[in-house]
């Protein structure tokens, strides 16, 4: 059992006057952030939040969201980070499944998603209510230490089952992820990380955590704009940025003939395979791209390619971070270089399992090794090449889209008898989902799309829906999604 | 239970072609070092060394010593690092107490210390024998993973009891020490650590360990010379050096009007309080001194002062490394700023105790907090000021000298009835021990000194011995060492 000091509170003690956050022309030091977080934690305590309570957070990237995320750690509560692009239907699943006792939400989501304050007997607390909570006289003691085995955050992902499940991320998972990254990228006194990916994803949350562990500032943008992101790199001393392909494509276009300053040292590119043309553009424009492979279950990066290999190992995701391990398996055998199989990983950054899902945990994690479901191979030097994110996973604009989840929504429509979903290439989003349905009676496609929009986040709604007579299923009635590619008609037909 | 990949083997996989060691004009990469270590481990296996065996190492800083230290980790053996300045008497105590099954020794120490190859039924293996061991056909598998809870090394320190005891250093202690240091000092791609302190001390061993965890080279000097050390900083790209005051004094003198290059970023100064005049010289000559406080029990640094505070907090040892904690206690109470008390520390770098000494462990470590026996206070910003290393500890040229240990040797002489030892200031060594003895009959001081030289390392032999009638003892017969300072006669009298 390892206990280490509360990260932000420790920073406020060790390096109080270093900048923690730059946002909208404002600079906040670690001691100032600590004081704000302490105030927020007191408000949460007033709202009845206690150690080990489960609290869902539905917010957009902002200083307030950062405060809430740290404040929940100060209380020792467990934070469910809700993707704010989800529908009411999807949100309620995660809130109920996690047994959250409170939902902290911005006003905009209450209205937008039509969440009634007492729906499903969940208690909702708006930011405004939180900020207005009295704090005087609260006998509140914040967590001075974090136990690395304790649960810090929970993030939902789907997978093959259709029902999203909560990935447990302990304090230790986040700690080791941050340390593994620093041993790979180094740590300089002028480092500054640009936060333009959502904090409800591990790519964004891990930036917040690195900031307090490393003692470096983040530059916070509430929304992504290629132009603004480039300006921060050019003018605000940003040295590292986390991006997905779609964002990087826009940034490189926006860059035109300009070049980033030499102090800018790392464009950390995750969220699925990158198009080669993009990597070549980056080479020409001297953008220091580090390709990376990671997932919610590994608390961010687990394999990263450094730029010295970006050409000689083009297309590779790199080698594992120092504390982690990697192998390729098929039918229980560890494979040799160049043999294709499942990517299996191990390390102290890897989740201990799915929240309240011991069966799924036992299937995914065996002897400390996580079976990712992704396909890949190693070359003779041990560099990883990812062939396919889970055989059926669709990655759209950096968001994971699981066919099984969309299919289960389609099947819940009264006139749909059978459904199959696959991803197709898309210039803007990398991939988008399309659907094939078998219906009892004729029905307008628009009606199905409207139905999906209520139940599914926008990026999961199929961009095309085909009505077919039957779907390809094998002898055991398992849907053969690969065969659906033969069903696609040229667009317009 | 956390398992991470074997540090050196992992470096040989992740960054095979980076330089691991620069020594005598030769450069060795991590993959080359791994291969040498694998060969050494095979030889050790041939010599019968197995996982969890305890092996004592009696060597001087050299490439061979580095290979042996790593090779014992490859086997999973536990390494007792013997101070090669100790006498036969002292060495045999540590070898016997640790239950070492093998002593790996350089030839020079066999002769010098008159160790008979089978004395005390200990098996001795010389380097030459090791190098000549056949390795073909050894069915040997090296440790692919290190369990952070496992014992890696054991180093002996004395303390108040007189009998040296073995400090347990786990893989985790070393790991967290390296990580804590990197979060404080940063980690740059051009980093290079100069090794001029002995590897049998934690200050030296920790350099070896950081090198493989960080993936940075060390420049190895087999012996310390101020002139050579300065040359390495000037010409060989050294960015960090670990020193004690005596070494730094010589280096700063040798530097004359020259200045270190700006790439040289850290002179890590440990091993006891530094004279203010030295710190002022360093300021004038722009030497970036980081004062630090640490001990064998904390696996190197636990508190470090960064140069930005070297003037405003002159004389302070700084603040704890990120994963560690610090407080000042007296009679079980945690004290307020400026109140003097015992320095108490906690952290994953802190030893889990003394080898085979559960009683001493329980006295020293309570609820995870180590009672250092050192005195100090914190200022209002939380900076540590060390008042006294253990009330009676003498630090001579960076080596810890324990009065109780010298007293017990003196008392073992047939004509000595009582003995007391204290430290006095010395221009060259910082401090040196002097002794007061009560004898049954008149005896020549030289004879006592000769006796000490057989039993004690040179730096522990009292530089002056006074014969007195009685020693100051309190009502419970406890020696009052402080009062001995009143007994000192001006030199020459």
Tab-separated table of C-alpha atoms in Angstrom, chain A residues 81-395:
chain	number	residue	atom	x	y	z
A	81	UNK	CA	-16.554	11.638	-16.032
A	82	UNK	CA	-19.522	11.868	-18.392
A	83	UNK	CA	-19.007	12.561	-22.082
A	84	UNK	CA	-21.119	15.696	-22.593
A	85	UNK	CA	-21.940	14.701	-26.180
A	86	UNK	CA	-24.034	11.768	-25.010
A	87	UNK	CA	-27.829	11.725	-25.082
A	88	UNK	CA	-30.016	11.627	-22.007
A	89	UNK	CA	-30.549	7.920	-22.623
A	90	UNK	CA	-26.813	7.237	-22.649
A	91	UNK	CA	-26.064	9.489	-19.667
A	92	UNK	CA	-28.736	7.899	-17.491
A	93	UNK	CA	-27.230	4.481	-18.177
A	94	UNK	CA	-23.819	5.549	-16.876
A	95	UNK	CA	-25.222	7.451	-13.898
A	96	UNK	CA	-27.407	4.514	-12.867
A	97	UNK	CA	-24.856	1.814	-13.579
A	98	UNK	CA	-22.187	3.599	-11.527
A	99	UNK	CA	-24.660	4.177	-8.656
A	100	UNK	CA	-23.744	7.868	-8.600
A	101	UNK	CA	-25.225	9.654	-5.601
A	102	UNK	CA	-24.914	13.079	-7.170
A	103	UNK	CA	-24.622	14.601	-10.627
A	104	UNK	CA	-22.654	17.820	-10.935
A	105	UNK	CA	-23.851	19.486	-14.103
A	106	UNK	CA	-23.578	22.731	-15.947
A	107	UNK	CA	-26.949	24.418	-16.569
A	108	UNK	CA	-26.601	24.048	-20.333
A	109	UNK	CA	-26.778	20.254	-20.097
A	110	UNK	CA	-29.845	20.255	-17.863
A	111	UNK	CA	-31.819	22.091	-20.514
A	112	UNK	CA	-30.250	20.532	-23.561
A	113	UNK	CA	-30.784	16.989	-22.385
A	114	UNK	CA	-34.059	17.672	-20.673
A	115	UNK	CA	-32.831	16.118	-17.437
A	116	UNK	CA	-35.447	16.605	-14.799
A	117	UNK	CA	-33.757	17.410	-11.505
A	118	UNK	CA	-35.151	14.344	-9.771
A	119	UNK	CA	-35.388	11.942	-12.662
A	120	UNK	CA	-34.409	8.412	-11.776
A	121	UNK	CA	-34.178	9.680	-8.186
A	122	UNK	CA	-30.736	11.064	-8.960
A	123	UNK	CA	-29.800	14.229	-7.201
A	124	UNK	CA	-28.496	16.931	-9.500
A	125	UNK	CA	-26.415	19.841	-8.335
A	126	UNK	CA	-25.742	22.659	-10.755
A	127	UNK	CA	-22.510	24.611	-10.737
A	128	UNK	CA	-24.413	27.657	-9.594
A	129	UNK	CA	-25.858	25.805	-6.620
A	130	UNK	CA	-22.401	24.530	-5.800
A	131	UNK	CA	-20.855	27.981	-5.967
A	132	UNK	CA	-23.574	29.396	-3.725
A	133	UNK	CA	-23.162	26.713	-1.044
A	134	UNK	CA	-22.136	28.235	2.261
A	135	UNK	CA	-18.811	26.905	3.467
A	136	UNK	CA	-18.316	28.601	6.784
A	137	UNK	CA	-18.493	26.232	9.665
A	138	UNK	CA	-18.081	23.078	7.589
A	139	UNK	CA	-15.827	20.837	9.627
A	140	UNK	CA	-13.988	19.682	6.542
A	141	UNK	CA	-10.570	18.045	6.332
A	142	UNK	CA	-9.207	17.389	2.871
A	143	UNK	CA	-7.338	14.210	1.895
A	144	UNK	CA	-3.698	14.926	2.639
A	145	UNK	CA	-2.573	11.664	1.041
A	146	UNK	CA	-3.681	9.571	-1.909
A	147	UNK	CA	-3.535	5.801	-1.593
A	148	UNK	CA	-2.424	4.566	-5.008
A	149	UNK	CA	-4.811	1.593	-4.807
A	150	UNK	CA	-7.889	3.773	-4.327
A	151	UNK	CA	-10.336	4.453	-7.136
A	152	UNK	CA	-9.971	7.986	-8.462
A	153	UNK	CA	-12.033	8.147	-11.663
A	154	UNK	CA	-14.379	5.993	-13.737
A	155	UNK	CA	-14.830	6.381	-17.491
A	156	UNK	CA	-17.312	4.410	-19.592
A	157	UNK	CA	-16.444	2.532	-22.770
A	158	UNK	CA	-18.501	0.021	-24.703
A	159	UNK	CA	-16.770	-2.847	-26.350
A	160	UNK	CA	-18.369	-5.869	-27.869
A	161	UNK	CA	-21.326	-6.141	-25.532
A	162	UNK	CA	-23.261	-3.046	-26.497
A	163	UNK	CA	-23.654	-1.866	-22.905
A	164	UNK	CA	-21.012	0.661	-21.864
A	165	UNK	CA	-19.019	-0.384	-18.795
A	166	UNK	CA	-17.077	1.731	-16.317
A	167	UNK	CA	-13.292	1.517	-16.494
A	168	UNK	CA	-11.748	1.885	-13.018
A	169	UNK	CA	-8.814	4.294	-12.911
A	170	UNK	CA	-6.962	4.315	-9.592
A	171	UNK	CA	-4.688	7.074	-8.319
A	172	UNK	CA	-1.865	4.657	-9.081
A	173	UNK	CA	-2.972	4.181	-12.703
A	174	UNK	CA	-2.860	7.944	-13.267
A	175	UNK	CA	0.424	8.319	-11.359
A	176	UNK	CA	2.233	5.613	-13.303
A	177	UNK	CA	0.869	6.901	-16.584
A	178	UNK	CA	2.279	10.353	-15.830
A	179	UNK	CA	5.635	8.902	-14.752
A	180	UNK	CA	5.881	6.590	-17.775
A	181	UNK	CA	5.234	9.544	-20.050
A	182	UNK	CA	7.882	11.707	-18.337
A	183	UNK	CA	10.510	8.965	-18.623
A	184	UNK	CA	9.814	8.874	-22.345
A	185	UNK	CA	9.306	12.548	-23.185
A	186	UNK	CA	11.575	14.008	-20.497
A	187	UNK	CA	10.568	16.870	-18.236
A	188	UNK	CA	11.860	20.388	-18.713
A	189	UNK	CA	11.461	23.408	-16.492
A	190	UNK	CA	9.782	25.357	-19.303
A	191	UNK	CA	7.286	22.607	-20.182
A	192	UNK	CA	3.707	23.708	-20.793
A	193	UNK	CA	0.921	21.416	-22.032
A	194	UNK	CA	-1.931	22.676	-24.208
A	195	UNK	CA	-5.324	21.234	-23.199
A	196	UNK	CA	-7.671	21.111	-26.179
A	197	UNK	CA	-9.052	17.594	-25.778
A	198	UNK	CA	-11.997	16.958	-23.410
A	199	UNK	CA	-11.240	16.272	-19.744
A	200	UNK	CA	-13.952	13.582	-19.794
A	201	UNK	CA	-11.622	11.558	-22.017
A	202	UNK	CA	-8.428	10.080	-20.625
A	203	UNK	CA	-6.368	12.081	-23.140
A	204	UNK	CA	-7.611	15.302	-21.531
A	205	UNK	CA	-7.798	14.182	-17.915
A	206	UNK	CA	-4.216	12.927	-18.040
A	207	UNK	CA	-3.032	16.451	-18.935
A	208	UNK	CA	-4.565	17.810	-15.715
A	209	UNK	CA	-2.886	15.087	-13.723
A	210	UNK	CA	0.522	15.535	-15.332
A	211	UNK	CA	0.332	19.261	-14.648
A	212	UNK	CA	0.074	18.773	-10.874
A	213	UNK	CA	2.525	15.863	-10.699
A	214	UNK	CA	5.144	17.586	-12.876
A	215	UNK	CA	4.493	21.104	-11.597
A	216	UNK	CA	3.997	22.530	-15.102
A	217	UNK	CA	1.289	24.862	-16.438
A	218	UNK	CA	-1.479	23.920	-18.800
A	219	UNK	CA	-2.875	26.336	-21.341
A	220	UNK	CA	-6.619	25.790	-21.274
A	221	UNK	CA	-8.863	26.279	-24.311
A	222	UNK	CA	-12.525	25.685	-23.625
A	223	UNK	CA	-13.120	24.708	-27.255
A	224	UNK	CA	-10.799	23.482	-29.958
A	225	UNK	CA	-9.928	25.879	-32.722
A	226	UNK	CA	-6.919	25.126	-34.948
A	227	UNK	CA	-6.157	28.797	-35.231
A	228	UNK	CA	-6.218	29.391	-31.458
A	229	UNK	CA	-4.233	26.226	-30.786
A	230	UNK	CA	-1.531	27.363	-33.200
A	231	UNK	CA	-1.505	30.804	-31.599
A	232	UNK	CA	-0.869	29.235	-28.180
A	233	UNK	CA	2.056	27.263	-29.559
A	234	UNK	CA	3.455	30.328	-31.302
A	235	UNK	CA	2.956	32.877	-28.530
A	236	UNK	CA	2.189	31.249	-25.190
A	237	UNK	CA	5.177	28.987	-24.688
A	238	UNK	CA	3.315	25.710	-25.209
A	239	UNK	CA	5.836	22.850	-25.545
A	240	UNK	CA	3.533	19.811	-25.749
A	241	UNK	CA	0.063	19.282	-27.264
A	242	UNK	CA	-2.194	16.208	-27.215
A	243	UNK	CA	-4.266	15.830	-30.402
A	244	UNK	CA	-6.192	13.382	-32.562
A	245	UNK	CA	-5.701	13.195	-36.341
A	246	UNK	CA	-8.641	15.420	-37.207
A	247	UNK	CA	-7.345	18.252	-35.027
A	248	UNK	CA	-3.781	17.884	-36.245
A	249	UNK	CA	-4.942	17.965	-39.870
A	250	UNK	CA	-6.654	21.306	-39.276
A	251	UNK	CA	-3.702	22.704	-37.340
A	252	UNK	CA	-1.213	21.742	-40.030
A	253	UNK	CA	-3.456	23.315	-42.695
A	254	UNK	CA	-3.859	26.472	-40.643
A	255	UNK	CA	-0.081	26.618	-40.149
A	256	UNK	CA	0.384	27.345	-43.877
A	257	UNK	CA	3.976	28.444	-44.446
A	258	UNK	CA	4.715	29.140	-40.769
A	259	UNK	CA	6.790	26.869	-38.548
A	260	UNK	CA	6.397	26.175	-34.839
A	261	UNK	CA	9.128	27.553	-32.556
A	262	UNK	CA	11.927	25.120	-31.632
A	263	UNK	CA	10.794	25.202	-27.997
A	264	UNK	CA	7.660	23.335	-29.138
A	265	UNK	CA	8.834	19.773	-28.738
A	266	UNK	CA	5.971	17.283	-28.858
A	267	UNK	CA	2.759	16.842	-30.834
A	268	UNK	CA	1.349	13.771	-29.089
A	269	UNK	CA	-0.940	12.108	-31.612
A	270	UNK	CA	-3.395	9.524	-30.308
A	271	UNK	CA	-6.925	8.301	-30.905
A	272	UNK	CA	-6.430	5.816	-33.690
A	273	UNK	CA	-4.198	5.310	-36.704
A	274	UNK	CA	-2.972	8.457	-38.475
A	275	UNK	CA	-3.210	8.874	-42.260
A	276	UNK	CA	0.233	8.660	-43.863
A	277	UNK	CA	-0.374	11.852	-45.821
A	278	UNK	CA	-0.791	13.707	-42.537
A	279	UNK	CA	2.469	12.312	-41.180
A	280	UNK	CA	4.239	13.335	-44.364
A	281	UNK	CA	2.808	16.854	-44.147
A	282	UNK	CA	4.072	17.036	-40.570
A	283	UNK	CA	7.512	15.949	-41.720
A	284	UNK	CA	7.601	18.708	-44.307
A	285	UNK	CA	6.423	21.313	-41.818
A	286	UNK	CA	8.819	20.013	-39.148
A	287	UNK	CA	6.067	19.180	-36.670
A	288	UNK	CA	7.559	16.862	-33.983
A	289	UNK	CA	4.855	14.163	-34.041
A	290	UNK	CA	4.909	11.406	-31.428
A	291	UNK	CA	2.419	8.742	-32.460
A	292	UNK	CA	0.875	6.944	-29.543
A	293	UNK	CA	-1.383	4.022	-28.711
A	294	UNK	CA	-3.446	3.964	-25.582
A	295	UNK	CA	-6.937	3.603	-24.253
A	296	UNK	CA	-9.152	4.367	-21.270
A	297	UNK	CA	-8.025	1.072	-19.729
A	298	UNK	CA	-4.339	2.099	-19.789
A	299	UNK	CA	-4.938	5.589	-18.336
A	300	UNK	CA	-3.703	7.233	-21.574
A	301	UNK	CA	-0.569	6.360	-23.597
A	302	UNK	CA	1.009	2.939	-23.166
A	303	UNK	CA	3.022	2.775	-26.403
A	304	UNK	CA	4.630	5.841	-28.000
A	305	UNK	CA	6.844	6.425	-31.031
A	306	UNK	CA	9.470	9.115	-30.733
A	307	UNK	CA	10.130	11.382	-33.728
A	308	UNK	CA	13.644	9.963	-34.305
A	309	UNK	CA	11.774	6.900	-35.637
A	310	UNK	CA	8.848	8.677	-37.310
A	311	UNK	CA	10.219	7.953	-40.771
A	312	UNK	CA	12.164	4.695	-40.324
A	313	UNK	CA	9.213	3.205	-38.443
A	314	UNK	CA	6.451	5.020	-40.326
A	315	UNK	CA	3.071	3.771	-39.242
A	316	UNK	CA	4.314	2.258	-35.985
A	317	UNK	CA	2.863	3.276	-32.623
A	318	UNK	CA	6.300	2.775	-31.039
A	319	UNK	CA	7.479	0.942	-27.942
A	320	UNK	CA	5.928	0.665	-24.476
A	321	UNK	CA	6.469	3.326	-21.838
A	322	UNK	CA	9.141	2.283	-19.323
A	323	UNK	CA	6.927	0.717	-16.618
A	324	UNK	CA	4.708	-1.116	-19.149
A	325	UNK	CA	4.957	-4.263	-21.226
A	326	UNK	CA	3.543	-5.445	-24.511
A	327	UNK	CA	3.131	-8.696	-26.400
A	328	UNK	CA	1.194	-10.162	-29.277
A	329	UNK	CA	-0.851	-13.287	-28.646
A	330	UNK	CA	-2.974	-15.734	-30.582
A	331	UNK	CA	-4.803	-18.696	-29.046
A	332	UNK	CA	-2.804	-18.273	-25.827
A	333	UNK	CA	0.593	-18.313	-27.584
A	334	UNK	CA	3.000	-15.386	-27.590
A	335	UNK	CA	3.795	-14.670	-31.231
A	336	UNK	CA	7.082	-13.983	-33.000
A	337	UNK	CA	7.923	-10.727	-34.811
A	338	UNK	CA	5.654	-9.978	-37.779
A	339	UNK	CA	3.018	-12.535	-36.772
A	340	UNK	CA	-0.421	-10.937	-36.426
A	341	UNK	CA	-2.372	-11.322	-33.216
A	342	UNK	CA	-4.063	-9.578	-30.329
A	343	UNK	CA	-2.255	-6.743	-28.548
A	344	UNK	CA	-1.828	-7.652	-24.868
A	345	UNK	CA	-0.438	-5.143	-22.357
A	346	UNK	CA	0.635	-5.030	-18.724
A	347	UNK	CA	1.730	-2.308	-16.369
A	348	UNK	CA	0.880	-0.347	-13.245
A	349	UNK	CA	-1.010	2.130	-15.447
A	350	UNK	CA	-3.420	-0.613	-16.565
A	351	UNK	CA	-6.909	-0.630	-14.982
A	352	UNK	CA	-7.714	-3.224	-12.370
A	353	UNK	CA	-11.016	-3.796	-14.105
A	354	UNK	CA	-14.550	-2.721	-14.864
A	355	UNK	CA	-16.698	-1.189	-12.141
A	356	UNK	CA	-19.100	-3.768	-10.660
A	357	UNK	CA	-18.326	-6.162	-13.538
A	358	UNK	CA	-16.110	-8.908	-12.185
A	359	UNK	CA	-17.025	-11.265	-15.019
A	360	UNK	CA	-15.984	-8.845	-17.748
A	361	UNK	CA	-12.855	-7.991	-15.755
A	362	UNK	CA	-11.822	-11.635	-15.519
A	363	UNK	CA	-12.296	-12.024	-19.253
A	364	UNK	CA	-10.222	-8.939	-20.107
A	365	UNK	CA	-7.388	-9.195	-17.557
A	366	UNK	CA	-5.531	-12.476	-17.062
A	367	UNK	CA	-2.453	-12.690	-14.790
A	368	UNK	CA	-2.137	-8.908	-14.931
A	369	UNK	CA	-2.212	-8.826	-18.740
A	370	UNK	CA	-4.997	-6.829	-20.426
A	371	UNK	CA	-6.384	-8.306	-23.632
A	372	UNK	CA	-7.121	-5.177	-25.652
A	373	UNK	CA	-9.050	-6.824	-28.480
A	374	UNK	CA	-6.936	-4.741	-30.855
A	375	UNK	CA	-4.917	-6.439	-33.562
A	376	UNK	CA	-1.286	-5.789	-34.347
A	377	UNK	CA	2.234	-7.112	-34.697
A	378	UNK	CA	5.774	-6.290	-33.589
A	379	UNK	CA	8.724	-5.867	-35.932
A	380	UNK	CA	12.147	-7.365	-35.227
A	381	UNK	CA	13.132	-4.331	-33.112
A	382	UNK	CA	10.001	-4.610	-30.978
A	383	UNK	CA	8.078	-1.690	-32.476
A	384	UNK	CA	4.299	-2.082	-32.414
A	385	UNK	CA	2.160	-1.801	-35.522
A	386	UNK	CA	-1.581	-1.550	-34.820
A	387	UNK	CA	-3.577	-3.265	-37.551
A	388	UNK	CA	-7.080	-2.670	-36.290
A	389	UNK	CA	-8.523	-1.195	-33.159
A	390	UNK	CA	-10.764	-4.041	-31.910
A	391	UNK	CA	-11.915	-5.824	-35.039
A	392	UNK	CA	-15.155	-3.789	-35.105
A	393	UNK	CA	-14.237	-0.503	-33.405
A	394	UNK	CA	-14.994	2.683	-35.339
A	395	UNK	CA	-12.963	5.781	-34.467
